Amino acid sequence: MPSTPAAAARQILVRLQEVMASRTSAQAKLNKVVEIIGQSLSSEVCSIYLVREGVLELFATRGLKQEAVHVTRMAMGEGLVGLIATNVETLNLDEAAAHPDFSYRPETGEDRFHSFAGVPIVRRERAIGVLCVQHVEPRKYEEIEIEALQTVAMVLSELIANAELADDGPMDLRVTDTGTIMLRGLQLVMGMARGHAVFHQPRVHIEHTVAEDTEAERQRVISAFTKMREQIDRMTGAAEFGTEGEHQEVLETYKMFAYDEGWIRRINEAIDSGLTAEAAIERVQQRTRMRMRQIDDPLLQDRMHDLEDMANRLLRIVSGQLGTAATMGLRQDAILIARNLGPAELLEYDRRRLKGVILEEGSLTAHVTIVARAMGVPVLGRVRDIRHQVNEGDLILMDVVENALLIRPSADMDEAFENKLHVTQKRRAEFAAMRDLPSVSADGQRVELMVNAGLREDAQALDVVGADGIGLFRTEFQFLVSATLPQREKQQRLYKDVLDAAGDRPVIFRTVDIGGDKALPYMQRDADEELEDNPAMGWRALRLALEREGLMKTQARALLEASAGKMLHVMFPMVSEPWEYDAARALVEHQREWLQQQRKKVPIAIRYGAMLEVPALAEVLDILLPRLDFLSIGTNDLTQFLFAADRAHPKLAERYDWLSIAILRFIDRVVRTCHDYKVPVGVCGEMGGRTLEAMALVGLGIRRLSITPASVGPVKAMIRAIDASDLQDAMREWLDNGVPDIRARLTRWAVERNVELG
């Protein structure tokens, strides 16, 4: 076996070209192909299975019994071969029989073979067959052997398609069902949208895989890289795309990929193996997809998605198929559909026409989600097989709040949705008219309504919705969208811009909350640090920041310098015990003293706060509160910790009820303790952004809520309609008596008093 993947694949491709050019039947060619691959990889078995009439059929083999050819058949998903075809993924096993999906077929005589490796033969994003090798001795195949197999599979795809040996649907599958269907997904960015289906991009179909002139193919790739870099550079500097602030940093990540030498080298190696430029890029993309399936870390998966987004862009450039829905222009209100989408591509769309986005993949921490939220574009992710259930131009109704997606709705459905959308827009107008009115209850009790933020652009929402300030600025967003650890100057610039935009209104900066499900790929784990089974309760937030003192010192200094001459509000996340708060406060104070010694301007005062998310902290509030200026209850983490119920687990959704008497009694106890010590207490989290739940919090004595900008209007309208004293009396009675249905009681209380819960 040659020492490099390129040389190994090249050796096989040279011999395959001779076979493909020969005047023999397709069956004879495949018989020869398995002999060539088996010999080249010193593998005792090489087999090709093809999808025919919806099942996988053994079509050619070297090493298995010849009488099994065209006899052994298995369903998609059955056995190891069926698993590879269904998931379009590679398998590499040193002991095939130990795999849970292993299926023994006695007619093949494969019982004496232990090792197994298989790759899908892909055409138009679907597996049309499987190429696999087996060996008597248990061993995993080397990476260069797997890469050689994947390269050969690409060439086989062309041969099989031309010979019409396998099932191969039309180039553009069109949905024949014209009836209404309803789909659900993962709620990424809330909102409602109505528009017509637009596919982000036509898939680039690679028709020619074997290069005639490798040097010419290399020049095509070099030229495509140059054009792609020019595109990214233009977007980075284009103010009209809204690429300032965090958007700018997202594009800097793209720039890093565009100039990544390792990526370029792997594509060149694929060309050296004998592939065309398009096939080489696709070959490297397959490697990326394979790695993505092996990564559990959602942040790293998102970075791999970014790299695949760049590969798609490069593939379109090199093939000359440059058109996307963005470049061709949206002609009507559109719902964009894509397998995945990069933030750079989202920023190319006309925001006046783009009403919503539907993704087959996507996650809450993905760059595209962060940017879409800043743009105010609703996004529903993880909508399985959406691209094969919708036709271009189909009417789509999106209600992300209800997790409902209606494809090709009836006239009645469309009318009902339009009415709901109109009511929503009308209510939004009513809320906007109330923007400058105070958030004061009917009996004169003031409730501060602040917003949660994390992007530079979020500060603009203060004036739009008439909020009292920013009650939670998530400083980790800047870290999540950066390709490298943000330098102090960059952090300082962001914090200063946010403070300037807020004016006299307070901004509460939460120190960086990373770790757990918000891991940073550029922050290396310590050698003795193992992967965590339960990241939400692991080495994250303040625990991680106190250990990595340099990270927190840099942030503290950036916050102090950005707040020079102003009031600084700083809050520490996930405090479990008083000593953690003391250590964090001492670190900030030490940085303030150092700046003063350097004759630098510092804040006129610092107000220190802690987040109560860990229930244990409630047991030591009498120790902590005398040292605090304010406390914020983080309801998202607090609830899952109290109930031992992962908030992302669908089967535990019913147990994650903010109006459970257990939650309300816990918050009530915390509020009363804070009042005894005269320390202001507020709530930041999704609970405060829902009108019924917010009403319960007001009934518990909470007088500061930090919520999403979209929630400010409905919550303010509710507050202005209630008698807070009357509500507090009712809540006290319900909690003391232990009534089990507080949600129903609150709803009835609101209805009887004509309080709208919009």
GROMACS .gro file of C-alpha atoms in nm, residues 330-579:
model
  250
  330LEU     CA    1  -3.626   3.715  -0.388
  331ARG     CA    2  -3.931   3.816  -0.594
  332GLN     CA    3  -4.191   3.772  -0.317
  333ASP     CA    4  -4.216   3.706   0.056
  334ALA     CA    5  -4.001   3.398   0.104
  335ILE     CA    6  -3.941   3.116   0.350
  336LEU     CA    7  -3.587   2.995   0.289
  337ILE     CA    8  -3.520   2.620   0.297
  338ALA     CA    9  -3.175   2.465   0.335
  339ARG     CA   10  -3.005   2.160   0.482
  340ASN     CA   11  -2.787   2.400   0.674
  341LEU     CA   12  -2.695   2.763   0.626
  342GLY     CA   13  -2.390   2.970   0.704
  343PRO     CA   14  -2.435   3.315   0.861
  344ALA     CA   15  -2.244   3.475   0.576
  345GLU     CA   16  -2.498   3.336   0.332
  346LEU     CA   17  -2.793   3.448   0.543
  347LEU     CA   18  -2.658   3.804   0.544
  348GLU     CA   19  -2.672   3.809   0.162
  349TYR     CA   20  -3.054   3.793   0.156
  350ASP     CA   21  -3.291   4.087   0.111
  351ARG     CA   22  -3.432   4.135   0.459
  352ARG     CA   23  -3.750   4.296   0.322
  353ARG     CA   24  -3.844   3.970   0.145
  354LEU     CA   25  -3.690   3.708   0.376
  355LYS     CA   26  -3.960   3.617   0.627
  356GLY     CA   27  -3.834   3.292   0.778
  357VAL     CA   28  -3.582   3.008   0.756
  358ILE     CA   29  -3.632   2.630   0.777
  359LEU     CA   30  -3.330   2.405   0.825
  360GLU     CA   31  -3.291   2.028   0.812
  361GLU     CA   32  -3.013   2.070   1.068
  362GLY     CA   33  -2.925   2.368   1.289
  363SER     CA   34  -2.874   2.425   1.663
  364LEU     CA   35  -2.930   2.694   1.926
  365THR     CA   36  -2.559   2.779   1.936
  366ALA     CA   37  -2.498   2.784   1.559
  367HIS     CA   38  -2.366   3.109   1.411
  368VAL     CA   39  -2.663   3.131   1.175
  369THR     CA   40  -2.903   3.117   1.473
  370ILE     CA   41  -2.722   3.399   1.651
  371VAL     CA   42  -2.724   3.617   1.340
  372ALA     CA   43  -3.088   3.534   1.251
  373ARG     CA   44  -3.196   3.632   1.602
  374ALA     CA   45  -3.020   3.967   1.563
  375MET     CA   46  -3.193   4.013   1.224
  376GLY     CA   47  -3.533   3.922   1.368
  377VAL     CA   48  -3.586   3.632   1.127
  378PRO     CA   49  -3.779   3.330   1.269
  379VAL     CA   50  -3.593   2.999   1.233
  380LEU     CA   51  -3.714   2.642   1.276
  381GLY     CA   52  -3.440   2.379   1.272
  382ARG     CA   53  -3.414   1.999   1.264
  383VAL     CA   54  -3.712   1.970   1.028
  384ARG     CA   55  -3.638   1.625   0.895
  385ASP     CA   56  -3.631   1.574   0.517
  386ILE     CA   57  -3.794   1.916   0.456
  387ARG     CA   58  -3.628   1.952   0.114
  388HIS     CA   59  -3.807   1.640  -0.010
  389GLN     CA   60  -4.150   1.742   0.119
  390VAL     CA   61  -4.178   2.089  -0.032
  391ASN     CA   62  -4.186   2.221  -0.387
  392GLU     CA   63  -4.034   2.552  -0.488
  393GLY     CA   64  -4.306   2.815  -0.455
  394ASP     CA   65  -4.528   2.621  -0.211
  395LEU     CA   66  -4.701   2.843   0.045
  396ILE     CA   67  -4.565   2.789   0.396
  397LEU     CA   68  -4.700   2.913   0.728
  398MET     CA   69  -4.447   2.922   1.013
  399ASP     CA   70  -4.536   2.958   1.379
  400VAL     CA   71  -4.214   2.887   1.567
  401VAL     CA   72  -4.374   2.973   1.902
  402GLU     CA   73  -4.624   2.689   1.852
  403ASN     CA   74  -4.359   2.472   1.679
  404ALA     CA   75  -4.589   2.435   1.379
  405LEU     CA   76  -4.506   2.439   1.010
  406LEU     CA   77  -4.792   2.419   0.759
  407ILE     CA   78  -4.696   2.322   0.402
  408ARG     CA   79  -4.951   2.396   0.127
  409PRO     CA   80  -5.225   2.506   0.373
  410SER     CA   81  -5.592   2.517   0.276
  411ALA     CA   82  -5.759   2.853   0.217
  412ASP     CA   83  -5.925   2.831   0.560
  413MET     CA   84  -5.591   2.758   0.730
  414ASP     CA   85  -5.427   3.046   0.548
  415GLU     CA   86  -5.708   3.282   0.646
  416ALA     CA   87  -5.689   3.176   1.012
  417PHE     CA   88  -5.312   3.222   1.011
  418GLU     CA   89  -5.344   3.564   0.845
  419ASN     CA   90  -5.593   3.665   1.114
  420LYS     CA   91  -5.359   3.548   1.389
  421LEU     CA   92  -5.068   3.725   1.222
  422HIS     CA   93  -5.279   4.041   1.188
  423VAL     CA   94  -5.378   4.022   1.555
  424THR     CA   95  -5.013   3.970   1.648
  425GLN     CA   96  -4.909   4.271   1.439
  426LYS     CA   97  -5.196   4.478   1.580
  427ARG     CA   98  -5.098   4.383   1.934
  428ARG     CA   99  -4.738   4.469   1.847
  429ALA     CA  100  -4.856   4.814   1.735
  430GLU     CA  101  -5.048   4.856   2.061
  431PHE     CA  102  -4.738   4.759   2.257
  432ALA     CA  103  -4.531   5.005   2.053
  433ALA     CA  104  -4.778   5.283   2.138
  434MET     CA  105  -4.727   5.198   2.504
  435ARG     CA  106  -4.348   5.218   2.470
  436ASP     CA  107  -4.306   5.541   2.666
  437LEU     CA  108  -4.562   5.457   2.935
  438PRO     CA  109  -4.426   5.345   3.272
  439SER     CA  110  -4.442   4.981   3.376
  440VAL     CA  111  -4.663   5.047   3.677
  441SER     CA  112  -4.950   4.831   3.804
  442ALA     CA  113  -5.304   4.962   3.847
  443ASP     CA  114  -5.237   5.007   4.219
  444GLY     CA  115  -4.916   5.204   4.157
  445GLN     CA  116  -4.642   4.941   4.201
  446ARG     CA  117  -4.340   4.984   3.972
  447VAL     CA  118  -4.189   4.682   3.796
  448GLU     CA  119  -3.862   4.732   3.609
  449LEU     CA  120  -3.868   4.573   3.265
  450MET     CA  121  -3.520   4.513   3.128
  451VAL     CA  122  -3.399   4.313   2.829
  452ASN     CA  123  -3.158   4.025   2.782
  453ALA     CA  124  -2.886   4.091   2.527
  454GLY     CA  125  -2.563   3.949   2.393
  455LEU     CA  126  -2.492   4.128   2.066
  456ARG     CA  127  -2.392   4.487   2.006
  457GLU     CA  128  -2.708   4.540   1.799
  458ASP     CA  129  -2.932   4.424   2.086
  459ALA     CA  130  -2.880   4.755   2.267
  460GLN     CA  131  -3.090   4.923   1.997
  461ALA     CA  132  -3.393   4.733   2.132
  462LEU     CA  133  -3.396   4.954   2.442
  463ASP     CA  134  -3.540   5.249   2.249
  464VAL     CA  135  -3.758   5.033   2.024
  465VAL     CA  136  -3.948   4.865   2.311
  466GLY     CA  137  -3.897   5.127   2.583
  467ALA     CA  138  -3.708   4.900   2.824
  468ASP     CA  139  -3.554   5.025   3.149
  469GLY     CA  140  -3.210   4.884   3.070
  470ILE     CA  141  -3.024   4.561   2.998
  471GLY     CA  142  -3.074   4.323   3.288
  472LEU     CA  143  -2.851   4.051   3.145
  473PHE     CA  144  -2.577   4.109   2.890
  474ARG     CA  145  -2.438   3.767   2.799
  475THR     CA  146  -2.071   3.846   2.742
  476GLU     CA  147  -1.998   3.491   2.621
  477PHE     CA  148  -2.169   3.558   2.285
  478GLN     CA  149  -1.861   3.747   2.172
  479PHE     CA  150  -1.648   3.445   2.264
  480LEU     CA  151  -1.880   3.200   2.086
  481VAL     CA  152  -1.876   3.379   1.750
  482SER     CA  153  -1.504   3.451   1.747
  483ALA     CA  154  -1.249   3.231   1.570
  484THR     CA  155  -0.998   3.298   1.849
  485LEU     CA  156  -1.014   3.423   2.207
  486PRO     CA  157  -1.128   3.789   2.185
  487GLN     CA  158  -0.850   4.029   2.281
  488ARG     CA  159  -0.906   4.272   2.567
  489GLU     CA  160  -0.931   4.570   2.330
  490LYS     CA  161  -1.206   4.400   2.130
  491GLN     CA  162  -1.397   4.312   2.447
  492GLN     CA  163  -1.360   4.666   2.577
  493ARG     CA  164  -1.487   4.814   2.250
  494LEU     CA  165  -1.800   4.597   2.262
  495TYR     CA  166  -1.880   4.683   2.624
  496LYS     CA  167  -1.826   5.056   2.564
  497ASP     CA  168  -2.051   5.053   2.257
  498VAL     CA  169  -2.328   4.884   2.455
  499LEU     CA  170  -2.295   5.130   2.745
  500ASP     CA  171  -2.298   5.427   2.507
  501ALA     CA  172  -2.613   5.293   2.335
  502ALA     CA  173  -2.784   5.243   2.672
  503GLY     CA  174  -2.710   5.601   2.784
  504ASP     CA  175  -2.834   5.655   3.140
  505ARG     CA  176  -3.002   5.315   3.157
  506PRO     CA  177  -2.819   5.039   3.349
  507VAL     CA  178  -2.643   4.750   3.178
  508ILE     CA  179  -2.578   4.441   3.390
  509PHE     CA  180  -2.283   4.251   3.244
  510ARG     CA  181  -2.274   3.882   3.329
  511THR     CA  182  -1.916   3.759   3.328
  512VAL     CA  183  -1.838   3.493   3.071
  513ASP     CA  184  -2.050   3.178   3.104
  514ILE     CA  185  -1.872   2.917   2.894
  515GLY     CA  186  -1.815   2.546   2.929
  516GLY     CA  187  -2.085   2.279   2.935
  517ASP     CA  188  -2.287   2.314   2.614
  518LYS     CA  189  -2.097   2.635   2.530
  519ALA     CA  190  -1.748   2.494   2.479
  520LEU     CA  191  -1.496   2.701   2.284
  521PRO     CA  192  -1.301   2.502   2.022
  522TYR     CA  193  -0.999   2.731   2.058
  523MET     CA  194  -0.980   2.678   2.435
  524GLN     CA  195  -0.784   2.358   2.497
  525ARG     CA  196  -0.880   2.117   2.771
  526ASP     CA  197  -0.624   2.037   3.036
  527ALA     CA  198  -0.457   1.698   2.999
  528ASP     CA  199  -0.632   1.565   3.311
  529GLU     CA  200  -0.971   1.706   3.207
  530GLU     CA  201  -1.210   1.435   3.086
  531LEU     CA  202  -1.523   1.472   2.874
  532GLU     CA  203  -1.820   1.538   3.100
  533ASP     CA  204  -2.123   1.311   3.117
  534ASN     CA  205  -2.342   1.601   3.234
  535PRO     CA  206  -2.194   1.930   3.105
  536ALA     CA  207  -2.479   2.148   3.242
  537MET     CA  208  -2.371   2.053   3.596
  538GLY     CA  209  -2.000   2.040   3.523
  539TRP     CA  210  -1.693   2.258   3.478
  540ARG     CA  211  -1.853   2.575   3.345
  541ALA     CA  212  -1.939   2.939   3.413
  542LEU     CA  213  -1.775   3.087   3.727
  543ARG     CA  214  -1.610   2.756   3.817
  544LEU     CA  215  -1.418   2.755   3.490
  545ALA     CA  216  -1.349   3.130   3.496
  546LEU     CA  217  -1.196   3.123   3.845
  547GLU     CA  218  -0.966   2.841   3.741
  548ARG     CA  219  -0.862   3.020   3.421
  549GLU     CA  220  -0.774   3.339   3.603
  550GLY     CA  221  -0.614   3.506   3.301
  551LEU     CA  222  -0.942   3.485   3.110
  552MET     CA  223  -1.136   3.652   3.389
  553LYS     CA  224  -0.870   3.915   3.462
  554THR     CA  225  -0.873   4.019   3.097
  555GLN     CA  226  -1.252   4.048   3.096
  556ALA     CA  227  -1.258   4.237   3.427
  557ARG     CA  228  -1.009   4.493   3.298
  558ALA     CA  229  -1.205   4.532   2.972
  559LEU     CA  230  -1.527   4.595   3.169
  560LEU     CA  231  -1.357   4.844   3.404
  561GLU     CA  232  -1.196   5.043   3.123
  562ALA     CA  233  -1.516   5.044   2.913
  563SER     CA  234  -1.711   5.177   3.215
  564ALA     CA  235  -1.464   5.456   3.301
  565GLY     CA  236  -1.655   5.750   3.450
  566LYS     CA  237  -1.980   5.550   3.463
  567MET     CA  238  -2.153   5.302   3.691
  568LEU     CA  239  -2.053   4.937   3.628
  569HIS     CA  240  -2.297   4.658   3.706
  570VAL     CA  241  -2.126   4.319   3.704
  571MET     CA  242  -2.288   3.984   3.781
  572PHE     CA  243  -2.128   3.642   3.833
  573PRO     CA  244  -2.302   3.331   3.691
  574MET     CA  245  -2.371   2.997   3.857
  575VAL     CA  246  -2.251   3.092   4.207
  576SER     CA  247  -2.280   2.785   4.431
  577GLU     CA  248  -2.117   2.908   4.753
  578PRO     CA  249  -2.031   3.251   4.899
  579TRP     CA  250  -1.653   3.198   4.864
   0.00000   0.00000   0.00000
